[in-house]
Each structure stands twice: as structure tokens, then as C-alpha cells.
């Protein structure tokens, strides 16, 4: 199933999305996903509504005309993998990491599709990084080596891991450079049936010009390995988001630019850039 979250006259709603004649349209208003919790109140699992059980729209509504929100409310954290494509590590003159390199973004950095990415005044170089995003659907702790992460994944989306490159280099650790408000655009949809394991194309365009054109089969660490690695040091909770790294071709953005990250099966995440 593919779904989005959008604003209606009656508040925010989840919408089931289908591709018809090459265009993504909202065909049904879905009920809200349910969070199952343990007896101790710990989030355990997200249960999605059944397709067809909601309010089917008389007329399919074009996704590009909807007022979209981030497609899923992040519950506790956003974790990211740095340098997960060899060509990208090389373009920034970095060594290829021996194990997944993990950092985090605060949930306050989230930005809806169409929202403005704000270049902070204290940075002279802000970059785009188009990435596949993983949304956790089931609590995951101490995943065994070689075990599949699939049972713990709700679905996939697009993330733009916006980065203040000069501050990243200056600070050494990345919390500030990666964590500004608006530095985590996400969307437009979640696809629960996508298969990034078999290789899907990740493309980023700036003002229509192709800048990144990579494939998930070139990831240094697979999604299973990333989830396994993270789950050794912190429990992944349903609703958590993981950015899986960016292919080569990163570069700076200026106010007035329009960034588009497109991934097979996930559509296009489009955000304009402004100065603070
Ligand atoms: Mg990144």
C-alpha cells in the first residue's frame, strides 16, 4: 500500500495513494494507523488500516495538489547513516567506513513536502543529500547478525538529509550541521511494498538539473545491516525514521533553488530553498 498524510477542511488525514495513468492520486481517506503498546506502555507495533476500509473518494485527488504533511508522525527519533555509498565518501575525501557510521537529526528538523528549506545565516554552504528513508513499524532491539530487518519495517519514503557542510567540517561531530529546523524534508508518500534490496534508483535535481543518480544496490551497508547495527545500541521504536545514506553528486544550494529527490516507487520530494 502507498499512503500520504494531508490536510483537509476537517484536519489532517491519511490518504491511500495509487498511481493512475502515471500520476499519483489520493483515492481513499484512511483511518489513522494504530499504535499498539505493551502492558508497560512501550510502543510495540504500528497497525495500518486495511485498504478499502476507509472513505473512498468520489473523484481521485492529484497528490501534487494536496497540502501534504510529512507522511508519518515520527515518534522518537531520526537516525542517519553517513558515507554509505563509496563514491560519495570519495567525493568528500573520506575513508570508506568499516561499519555503519550513525548520526541523528532531531525531529524538530522535519519538513513537509513543499515546505521551505531555510539556509541558516551562520552557514555559507548548505548541501542537498537525497536518500531512501526507512520507517520502523515494530519495536526492534538486538537484531541478530544476518537476520532480516523486513518484519520490523513499516515502509519506505524519501528523505533529503540537508547538511550545513562547513559546520559539519568545523564541528567534527554533526549534530548542529545536520540538525537545523527544516533540514529533514520527508515524503511525499510511504510505500509499504517497495523493495530497495533489489536496487532502486535515487535521483536529485536542482532546478530541474540532474545532480545525483545512484542506486541502492551500491550501498556499502544493506538496510538489514544498518537496522541490525543500530539495534545493538538503541531500541528502534515504531515510527522511527532511518536515512540510509546518499549517493555521489552532493552540492550546495542557494536561496531560490528548488530541490527534487525522486526515487522509484516513492515519487518526488520537492522543496524550495530560502535564506533565513
Ligand atoms: Mg546523508
PDB file of C-alpha atoms and ligand atoms in Angstrom:
ATOM      1  CA  UNK A   1       0.000   0.000   0.000  1.00  0.00           C
ATOM      2  CA  UNK A   2       1.070   3.583  -0.650  1.00  0.00           C
ATOM      3  CA  UNK A   3      -0.190   6.344   1.602  1.00  0.00           C
ATOM      4  CA  UNK A   4       0.309  10.020   2.419  1.00  0.00           C
ATOM      5  CA  UNK A   5      -0.825  12.403   5.144  1.00  0.00           C
ATOM      6  CA  UNK A   6      -2.616  15.560   4.055  1.00  0.00           C
ATOM      7  CA  UNK A   7      -4.652  18.473   5.346  1.00  0.00           C
ATOM      8  CA  UNK A   8      -8.409  18.599   4.772  1.00  0.00           C
ATOM      9  CA  UNK A   9     -11.065  21.070   5.950  1.00  0.00           C
ATOM     10  CA  UNK A  10     -11.567  18.664   8.874  1.00  0.00           C
ATOM     11  CA  UNK A  11      -7.910  18.371   9.903  1.00  0.00           C
ATOM     12  CA  UNK A  12      -5.091  16.027   8.909  1.00  0.00           C
ATOM     13  CA  UNK A  13      -5.928  12.680   7.322  1.00  0.00           C
ATOM     14  CA  UNK A  14      -4.082   9.680   5.954  1.00  0.00           C
ATOM     15  CA  UNK A  15      -4.787   9.021   2.292  1.00  0.00           C
ATOM     16  CA  UNK A  16      -4.290   5.867   0.269  1.00  0.00           C
ATOM     17  CA  UNK A  17      -2.346   6.637  -2.898  1.00  0.00           C
ATOM     18  CA  UNK A  18      -2.492   4.864  -6.233  1.00  0.00           C
ATOM     19  CA  UNK A  19      -0.670   5.529  -9.468  1.00  0.00           C
ATOM     20  CA  UNK A  20      -3.125   6.019 -12.317  1.00  0.00           C
ATOM     21  CA  UNK A  21      -2.011   6.926 -15.845  1.00  0.00           C
ATOM     22  CA  UNK A  22       1.455   7.668 -14.448  1.00  0.00           C
ATOM     23  CA  UNK A  23       0.190  10.120 -11.819  1.00  0.00           C
ATOM     24  CA  UNK A  24      -0.123   9.581  -8.066  1.00  0.00           C
ATOM     25  CA  UNK A  25      -3.637  10.280  -6.792  1.00  0.00           C
ATOM     26  CA  UNK A  26      -5.336  10.012  -3.396  1.00  0.00           C
ATOM     27  CA  UNK A  27      -8.175   7.527  -3.783  1.00  0.00           C
ATOM     28  CA  UNK A  28      -9.324   6.979  -0.198  1.00  0.00           C
ATOM     29  CA  UNK A  29      -9.303   8.674   3.203  1.00  0.00           C
ATOM     30  CA  UNK A  30      -7.852   6.105   5.577  1.00  0.00           C
ATOM     31  CA  UNK A  31      -8.399   5.801   9.292  1.00  0.00           C
ATOM     32  CA  UNK A  32      -5.360   6.646  11.422  1.00  0.00           C
ATOM     33  CA  UNK A  33      -2.740   3.910  11.931  1.00  0.00           C
ATOM     34  CA  UNK A  34      -2.977   2.420  15.425  1.00  0.00           C
ATOM     35  CA  UNK A  35      -0.035   2.205  17.817  1.00  0.00           C
ATOM     36  CA  UNK A  36      -0.089  -0.961  19.884  1.00  0.00           C
ATOM     37  CA  UNK A  37       1.704  -0.611  23.216  1.00  0.00           C
ATOM     38  CA  UNK A  38       2.964  -3.190  25.712  1.00  0.00           C
ATOM     39  CA  UNK A  39       1.439  -3.568  29.152  1.00  0.00           C
ATOM     40  CA  UNK A  40       4.169  -1.244  30.390  1.00  0.00           C
ATOM     41  CA  UNK A  41       3.139   1.406  27.859  1.00  0.00           C
ATOM     42  CA  UNK A  42       6.105   0.921  25.486  1.00  0.00           C
ATOM     43  CA  UNK A  43       5.268   1.376  21.771  1.00  0.00           C
ATOM     44  CA  UNK A  44       5.303  -2.084  20.194  1.00  0.00           C
ATOM     45  CA  UNK A  45       3.873  -2.022  16.689  1.00  0.00           C
ATOM     46  CA  UNK A  46       2.039   0.161  14.197  1.00  0.00           C
ATOM     47  CA  UNK A  47      -1.059  -1.395  12.633  1.00  0.00           C
ATOM     48  CA  UNK A  48      -2.118   0.203   9.363  1.00  0.00           C
ATOM     49  CA  UNK A  49      -5.776   0.392   8.326  1.00  0.00           C
ATOM     50  CA  UNK A  50      -6.945  -2.051   5.669  1.00  0.00           C
ATOM     51  CA  UNK A  51      -7.158  -0.622   2.133  1.00  0.00           C
ATOM     52  CA  UNK A  52     -10.814  -0.132   1.213  1.00  0.00           C
ATOM     53  CA  UNK A  53     -11.985   0.158   4.841  1.00  0.00           C
ATOM     54  CA  UNK A  54     -11.921   3.965   4.762  1.00  0.00           C
ATOM     55  CA  UNK A  55     -13.850   6.602   2.806  1.00  0.00           C
ATOM     56  CA  UNK A  56     -13.281   6.081  -0.907  1.00  0.00           C
ATOM     57  CA  UNK A  57     -13.210   9.444  -2.715  1.00  0.00           C
ATOM     58  CA  UNK A  58     -15.793  10.075  -5.447  1.00  0.00           C
ATOM     59  CA  UNK A  59     -13.013  11.651  -7.528  1.00  0.00           C
ATOM     60  CA  UNK A  60      -9.334  10.685  -7.083  1.00  0.00           C
ATOM     61  CA  UNK A  61      -7.399  13.764  -5.923  1.00  0.00           C
ATOM     62  CA  UNK A  62      -3.987  14.527  -7.501  1.00  0.00           C
ATOM     63  CA  UNK A  63      -1.223  14.124  -4.923  1.00  0.00           C
ATOM     64  CA  UNK A  64       0.626  17.143  -6.315  1.00  0.00           C
ATOM     65  CA  UNK A  65      -2.352  19.383  -5.499  1.00  0.00           C
ATOM     66  CA  UNK A  66      -2.812  18.102  -1.932  1.00  0.00           C
ATOM     67  CA  UNK A  67      -1.471  20.008   1.071  1.00  0.00           C
ATOM     68  CA  UNK A  68       0.866  17.292   2.282  1.00  0.00           C
ATOM     69  CA  UNK A  69       2.328  16.732   5.725  1.00  0.00           C
ATOM     70  CA  UNK A  70       5.307  14.515   6.499  1.00  0.00           C
ATOM     71  CA  UNK A  71       3.804  11.114   5.635  1.00  0.00           C
ATOM     72  CA  UNK A  72       4.166   9.628   9.103  1.00  0.00           C
ATOM     73  CA  UNK A  73       4.466  11.289  12.518  1.00  0.00           C
ATOM     74  CA  UNK A  74       7.936  10.450  13.850  1.00  0.00           C
ATOM     75  CA  UNK A  75       7.583   9.196  17.386  1.00  0.00           C
ATOM     76  CA  UNK A  76      11.015   9.296  18.960  1.00  0.00           C
ATOM     77  CA  UNK A  77      13.998   9.686  16.674  1.00  0.00           C
ATOM     78  CA  UNK A  78      15.603  10.098  13.268  1.00  0.00           C
ATOM     79  CA  UNK A  79      18.833   8.169  12.723  1.00  0.00           C
ATOM     80  CA  UNK A  80      21.035   8.509   9.669  1.00  0.00           C
ATOM     81  CA  UNK A  81      23.895   6.665   8.011  1.00  0.00           C
ATOM     82  CA  UNK A  82      26.888   8.677   6.812  1.00  0.00           C
ATOM     83  CA  UNK A  83      29.075   7.657   3.856  1.00  0.00           C
ATOM     84  CA  UNK A  84      27.059   4.613   2.837  1.00  0.00           C
ATOM     85  CA  UNK A  85      27.993   4.871  -0.843  1.00  0.00           C
ATOM     86  CA  UNK A  86      31.704   4.528  -1.670  1.00  0.00           C
ATOM     87  CA  UNK A  87      31.608   7.136  -4.459  1.00  0.00           C
ATOM     88  CA  UNK A  88      30.080   9.711  -2.097  1.00  0.00           C
ATOM     89  CA  UNK A  89      32.694   9.036   0.611  1.00  0.00           C
ATOM     90  CA  UNK A  90      35.396   9.523  -2.027  1.00  0.00           C
ATOM     91  CA  UNK A  91      33.945  12.792  -3.365  1.00  0.00           C
ATOM     92  CA  UNK A  92      34.276  14.295   0.138  1.00  0.00           C
ATOM     93  CA  UNK A  93      37.790  12.797   0.550  1.00  0.00           C
ATOM     94  CA  UNK A  94      36.732  10.428   3.316  1.00  0.00           C
ATOM     95  CA  UNK A  95      37.754   6.883   4.072  1.00  0.00           C
ATOM     96  CA  UNK A  96      35.189   4.172   3.441  1.00  0.00           C
ATOM     97  CA  UNK A  97      33.833   3.253   6.890  1.00  0.00           C
ATOM     98  CA  UNK A  98      34.387  -0.265   8.265  1.00  0.00           C
ATOM     99  CA  UNK A  99      30.963  -0.293   9.923  1.00  0.00           C
ATOM    100  CA  UNK A 100      27.854   1.891   9.548  1.00  0.00           C
ATOM    101  CA  UNK A 101      28.528   5.476  10.649  1.00  0.00           C
ATOM    102  CA  UNK A 102      25.460   6.650  12.556  1.00  0.00           C
ATOM    103  CA  UNK A 103      24.327  10.151  13.486  1.00  0.00           C
ATOM    104  CA  UNK A 104      20.956  11.650  14.328  1.00  0.00           C
ATOM    105  CA  UNK A 105      18.706  14.543  13.416  1.00  0.00           C
ATOM    106  CA  UNK A 106      16.241  15.996  15.934  1.00  0.00           C
ATOM    107  CA  UNK A 107      12.559  15.530  14.989  1.00  0.00           C
ATOM    108  CA  UNK A 108      12.269  19.358  15.009  1.00  0.00           C
ATOM    109  CA  UNK A 109      14.197  19.278  11.693  1.00  0.00           C
ATOM    110  CA  UNK A 110      11.285  17.563   9.899  1.00  0.00           C
ATOM    111  CA  UNK A 111       9.778  19.394   6.941  1.00  0.00           C
ATOM    112  CA  UNK A 112       6.747  18.519   4.838  1.00  0.00           C
ATOM    113  CA  UNK A 113       6.838  18.168   1.041  1.00  0.00           C
ATOM    114  CA  UNK A 114       6.709  21.656  -0.483  1.00  0.00           C
ATOM    115  CA  UNK A 115       7.962  23.312   2.708  1.00  0.00           C
ATOM    116  CA  UNK A 116      10.819  25.825   2.567  1.00  0.00           C
ATOM    117  CA  UNK A 117      14.331  24.674   3.470  1.00  0.00           C
ATOM    118  CA  UNK A 118      15.862  27.589   5.403  1.00  0.00           C
ATOM    119  CA  UNK A 119      19.578  28.247   4.925  1.00  0.00           C
ATOM    120  CA  UNK A 120      20.823  29.475   8.322  1.00  0.00           C
ATOM    121  CA  UNK A 121      22.787  32.735   8.343  1.00  0.00           C
ATOM    122  CA  UNK A 122      25.752  31.091  10.120  1.00  0.00           C
ATOM    123  CA  UNK A 123      26.416  28.639   7.273  1.00  0.00           C
ATOM    124  CA  UNK A 124      27.996  29.522   3.950  1.00  0.00           C
ATOM    125  CA  UNK A 125      27.455  26.089   2.433  1.00  0.00           C
ATOM    126  CA  UNK A 126      24.254  24.089   2.672  1.00  0.00           C
ATOM    127  CA  UNK A 127      24.042  20.842   0.637  1.00  0.00           C
ATOM    128  CA  UNK A 128      21.265  18.518  -0.501  1.00  0.00           C
ATOM    129  CA  UNK A 129      21.549  14.724   0.065  1.00  0.00           C
ATOM    130  CA  UNK A 130      18.802  12.585  -1.487  1.00  0.00           C
ATOM    131  CA  UNK A 131      18.228   9.320   0.414  1.00  0.00           C
ATOM    132  CA  UNK A 132      15.902   6.368   0.889  1.00  0.00           C
ATOM    133  CA  UNK A 133      14.132   6.612   4.266  1.00  0.00           C
ATOM    134  CA  UNK A 134      13.089   3.577   6.315  1.00  0.00           C
ATOM    135  CA  UNK A 135      10.124   3.842   8.703  1.00  0.00           C
ATOM    136  CA  UNK A 136      10.191   1.347  11.555  1.00  0.00           C
ATOM    137  CA  UNK A 137       6.887  -0.448  12.158  1.00  0.00           C
ATOM    138  CA  UNK A 138       7.736  -2.757  15.051  1.00  0.00           C
ATOM    139  CA  UNK A 139       9.972  -2.404  18.091  1.00  0.00           C
ATOM    140  CA  UNK A 140      13.435  -3.754  17.305  1.00  0.00           C
ATOM    141  CA  UNK A 141      16.193  -4.480  19.786  1.00  0.00           C
ATOM    142  CA  UNK A 142      19.335  -6.586  19.310  1.00  0.00           C
ATOM    143  CA  UNK A 143      18.533  -7.861  15.830  1.00  0.00           C
ATOM    144  CA  UNK A 144      20.809 -10.840  15.222  1.00  0.00           C
ATOM    145  CA  UNK A 145      23.542 -10.664  12.603  1.00  0.00           C
ATOM    146  CA  UNK A 146      22.226 -11.940   9.287  1.00  0.00           C
ATOM    147  CA  UNK A 147      18.576 -11.594  10.373  1.00  0.00           C
ATOM    148  CA  UNK A 148      16.187  -9.812   8.006  1.00  0.00           C
ATOM    149  CA  UNK A 149      15.009  -6.343   9.045  1.00  0.00           C
ATOM    150  CA  UNK A 150      11.874  -6.648   6.902  1.00  0.00           C
ATOM    151  CA  UNK A 151       9.499  -7.709   9.736  1.00  0.00           C
ATOM    152  CA  UNK A 152      10.443  -4.505  11.593  1.00  0.00           C
ATOM    153  CA  UNK A 153       9.904  -2.123   8.673  1.00  0.00           C
ATOM    154  CA  UNK A 154       6.586  -0.359   8.067  1.00  0.00           C
ATOM    155  CA  UNK A 155       7.619   1.094   4.722  1.00  0.00           C
ATOM    156  CA  UNK A 156       9.859   3.462   2.812  1.00  0.00           C
ATOM    157  CA  UNK A 157       9.864   7.152   1.982  1.00  0.00           C
ATOM    158  CA  UNK A 158      12.218   9.846   0.644  1.00  0.00           C
ATOM    159  CA  UNK A 159      14.471  11.947   2.866  1.00  0.00           C
ATOM    160  CA  UNK A 160      16.597  14.935   1.938  1.00  0.00           C
ATOM    161  CA  UNK A 161      19.423  14.913   4.506  1.00  0.00           C
ATOM    162  CA  UNK A 162      20.122  18.650   4.250  1.00  0.00           C
ATOM    163  CA  UNK A 163      23.563  19.459   5.636  1.00  0.00           C
ATOM    164  CA  UNK A 164      25.471  22.617   6.567  1.00  0.00           C
ATOM    165  CA  UNK A 165      28.735  21.275   5.109  1.00  0.00           C
ATOM    166  CA  UNK A 166      31.007  23.981   6.518  1.00  0.00           C
ATOM    167  CA  UNK A 167      29.672  23.468  10.050  1.00  0.00           C
ATOM    168  CA  UNK A 168      29.971  19.686   9.663  1.00  0.00           C
ATOM    169  CA  UNK A 169      33.671  20.064   8.878  1.00  0.00           C
ATOM    170  CA  UNK A 170      34.198  22.697  11.580  1.00  0.00           C
ATOM    171  CA  UNK A 171      32.399  20.889  14.404  1.00  0.00           C
ATOM    172  CA  UNK A 172      33.792  17.377  13.846  1.00  0.00           C
ATOM    173  CA  UNK A 173      30.571  15.857  15.158  1.00  0.00           C
ATOM    174  CA  UNK A 174      27.474  16.509  13.124  1.00  0.00           C
ATOM    175  CA  UNK A 175      24.574  17.320  15.416  1.00  0.00           C
ATOM    176  CA  UNK A 176      24.432  21.023  14.546  1.00  0.00           C
ATOM    177  CA  UNK A 177      25.255  20.701  10.832  1.00  0.00           C
ATOM    178  CA  UNK A 178      22.509  18.134  10.290  1.00  0.00           C
ATOM    179  CA  UNK A 179      20.016  19.370  12.847  1.00  0.00           C
ATOM    180  CA  UNK A 180      18.733  22.802  11.831  1.00  0.00           C
ATOM    181  CA  UNK A 181      14.983  23.266  11.612  1.00  0.00           C
ATOM    182  CA  UNK A 182      13.794  22.331   8.063  1.00  0.00           C
ATOM    183  CA  UNK A 183      16.898  20.163   7.409  1.00  0.00           C
ATOM    184  CA  UNK A 184      14.874  16.940   7.174  1.00  0.00           C
ATOM    185  CA  UNK A 185      12.298  17.109   4.362  1.00  0.00           C
ATOM    186  CA  UNK A 186      10.374  13.820   4.182  1.00  0.00           C
ATOM    187  CA  UNK A 187       7.730  12.442   1.815  1.00  0.00           C
ATOM    188  CA  UNK A 188       5.621  12.659  -0.223  1.00  0.00           C
ATOM    189  CA  UNK A 189       4.380   9.113   0.493  1.00  0.00           C
ATOM    190  CA  UNK A 190       5.133   5.890   2.331  1.00  0.00           C
ATOM    191  CA  UNK A 191       5.296   2.733   0.231  1.00  0.00           C
ATOM    192  CA  UNK A 192       4.930  -0.446   2.296  1.00  0.00           C
ATOM    193  CA  UNK A 193       5.714  -2.739  -0.642  1.00  0.00           C
ATOM    194  CA  UNK A 194       8.887  -1.164  -2.019  1.00  0.00           C
ATOM    195  CA  UNK A 195      11.927  -3.436  -2.376  1.00  0.00           C
ATOM    196  CA  UNK A 196      15.117  -1.363  -2.109  1.00  0.00           C
ATOM    197  CA  UNK A 197      17.098  -4.583  -1.570  1.00  0.00           C
ATOM    198  CA  UNK A 198      16.894  -5.402  -5.273  1.00  0.00           C
ATOM    199  CA  UNK A 199      18.214  -1.973  -6.314  1.00  0.00           C
ATOM    200  CA  UNK A 200      16.239   1.213  -6.919  1.00  0.00           C
ATOM    201  CA  UNK A 201      17.344   4.491  -8.444  1.00  0.00           C
ATOM    202  CA  UNK A 202      17.854   7.591  -6.253  1.00  0.00           C
ATOM    203  CA  UNK A 203      17.989  10.889  -8.145  1.00  0.00           C
ATOM    204  CA  UNK A 204      18.303  14.505  -7.026  1.00  0.00           C
ATOM    205  CA  UNK A 205      17.661  17.513  -9.236  1.00  0.00           C
ATOM    206  CA  UNK A 206      18.403  21.172  -8.529  1.00  0.00           C
ATOM    207  CA  UNK A 207      16.188  23.474 -10.594  1.00  0.00           C
ATOM    208  CA  UNK A 208      15.488  20.529 -12.889  1.00  0.00           C
ATOM    209  CA  UNK A 209      19.163  19.660 -13.466  1.00  0.00           C
ATOM    210  CA  UNK A 210      20.176  16.102 -12.518  1.00  0.00           C
ATOM    211  CA  UNK A 211      22.863  16.141  -9.795  1.00  0.00           C
ATOM    212  CA  UNK A 212      22.653  12.726  -8.120  1.00  0.00           C
ATOM    213  CA  UNK A 213      21.848   9.475  -9.890  1.00  0.00           C
ATOM    214  CA  UNK A 214      22.674   6.482  -7.692  1.00  0.00           C
ATOM    215  CA  UNK A 215      21.267   3.067  -6.945  1.00  0.00           C
ATOM    216  CA  UNK A 216      20.593   1.383  -3.601  1.00  0.00           C
ATOM    217  CA  UNK A 217      22.458  -1.716  -4.774  1.00  0.00           C
ATOM    218  CA  UNK A 218      25.642   0.350  -4.317  1.00  0.00           C
ATOM    219  CA  UNK A 219      25.067   0.850  -0.595  1.00  0.00           C
ATOM    220  CA  UNK A 220      28.112  -0.226   1.424  1.00  0.00           C
ATOM    221  CA  UNK A 221      25.837  -1.480   4.213  1.00  0.00           C
ATOM    222  CA  UNK A 222      22.484  -3.027   3.430  1.00  0.00           C
ATOM    223  CA  UNK A 223      19.278  -1.974   5.154  1.00  0.00           C
ATOM    224  CA  UNK A 224      19.372  -5.208   7.180  1.00  0.00           C
ATOM    225  CA  UNK A 225      22.901  -4.445   8.335  1.00  0.00           C
ATOM    226  CA  UNK A 226      22.012  -0.827   9.210  1.00  0.00           C
ATOM    227  CA  UNK A 227      18.988  -1.843  11.299  1.00  0.00           C
ATOM    228  CA  UNK A 228      20.982  -4.632  12.944  1.00  0.00           C
ATOM    229  CA  UNK A 229      23.819  -2.217  13.765  1.00  0.00           C
ATOM    230  CA  UNK A 230      21.565   0.470  15.259  1.00  0.00           C
ATOM    231  CA  UNK A 231      19.566  -2.057  17.268  1.00  0.00           C
ATOM    232  CA  UNK A 232      22.739  -3.103  19.135  1.00  0.00           C
ATOM    233  CA  UNK A 233      22.947   0.275  20.893  1.00  0.00           C
ATOM    234  CA  UNK A 234      19.396   1.633  20.948  1.00  0.00           C
ATOM    235  CA  UNK A 235      15.910   0.203  20.637  1.00  0.00           C
ATOM    236  CA  UNK A 236      14.212   1.198  17.405  1.00  0.00           C
ATOM    237  CA  UNK A 237      10.615   2.138  18.120  1.00  0.00           C
ATOM    238  CA  UNK A 238       7.667   2.143  15.720  1.00  0.00           C
ATOM    239  CA  UNK A 239       7.587   5.474  13.891  1.00  0.00           C
ATOM    240  CA  UNK A 240      11.365   5.933  13.976  1.00  0.00           C
ATOM    241  CA  UNK A 241      12.950   7.071  10.742  1.00  0.00           C
ATOM    242  CA  UNK A 242      16.299   5.983   9.277  1.00  0.00           C
ATOM    243  CA  UNK A 243      18.063   7.822   6.447  1.00  0.00           C
ATOM    244  CA  UNK A 244      20.192   5.254   4.602  1.00  0.00           C
ATOM    245  CA  UNK A 245      22.888   7.479   3.080  1.00  0.00           C
ATOM    246  CA  UNK A 246      23.324   9.453  -0.114  1.00  0.00           C
ATOM    247  CA  UNK A 247      24.967   8.580  -3.440  1.00  0.00           C
ATOM    248  CA  UNK A 248      27.613  10.779  -5.034  1.00  0.00           C
ATOM    249  CA  UNK A 249      26.839  14.179  -6.517  1.00  0.00           C
ATOM    250  CA  UNK A 250      26.094  16.266  -3.430  1.00  0.00           C
ATOM    251  CA  UNK A 251      26.443  20.013  -3.807  1.00  0.00           C
ATOM    252  CA  UNK A 252      25.460  23.413  -2.470  1.00  0.00           C
ATOM    253  CA  UNK A 253      22.094  25.120  -2.720  1.00  0.00           C
ATOM    254  CA  UNK A 254      21.154  28.793  -2.839  1.00  0.00           C
ATOM    255  CA  UNK A 255      18.013  30.713  -1.983  1.00  0.00           C
ATOM    256  CA  UNK A 256      15.577  30.399  -4.877  1.00  0.00           C
ATOM    257  CA  UNK A 257      16.677  26.860  -5.783  1.00  0.00           C
ATOM    258  CA  UNK A 258      14.118  24.066  -5.962  1.00  0.00           C
ATOM    259  CA  UNK A 259      15.321  20.626  -4.817  1.00  0.00           C
ATOM    260  CA  UNK A 260      13.693  17.448  -6.074  1.00  0.00           C
ATOM    261  CA  UNK A 261      14.604  13.982  -4.829  1.00  0.00           C
ATOM    262  CA  UNK A 262      12.999  11.233  -6.906  1.00  0.00           C
ATOM    263  CA  UNK A 263      13.038   7.534  -6.054  1.00  0.00           C
ATOM    264  CA  UNK A 264      11.416   4.711  -7.993  1.00  0.00           C
ATOM    265  CA  UNK A 265       8.145   3.785  -6.301  1.00  0.00           C
ATOM    266  CA  UNK A 266       8.206   6.771  -3.960  1.00  0.00           C
ATOM    267  CA  UNK A 267       7.579   9.722  -6.281  1.00  0.00           C
ATOM    268  CA  UNK A 268       9.306  13.084  -5.914  1.00  0.00           C
ATOM    269  CA  UNK A 269      10.043  15.084  -2.760  1.00  0.00           C
ATOM    270  CA  UNK A 270      10.144  18.753  -3.802  1.00  0.00           C
ATOM    271  CA  UNK A 271      11.247  21.653  -1.568  1.00  0.00           C
ATOM    272  CA  UNK A 272      12.255  25.251  -2.331  1.00  0.00           C
ATOM    273  CA  UNK A 273      15.216  26.904  -0.575  1.00  0.00           C
ATOM    274  CA  UNK A 274      15.162  30.301   1.166  1.00  0.00           C
ATOM    275  CA  UNK A 275      17.606  32.274   3.294  1.00  0.00           C
ATOM    276  CA  UNK A 276      16.871  32.825   6.980  1.00  0.00           C
TER     277      UNK A 276
HETATM  278 MG1  LIG B   1      23.242  11.831   4.384  1.00  0.00          MG
END
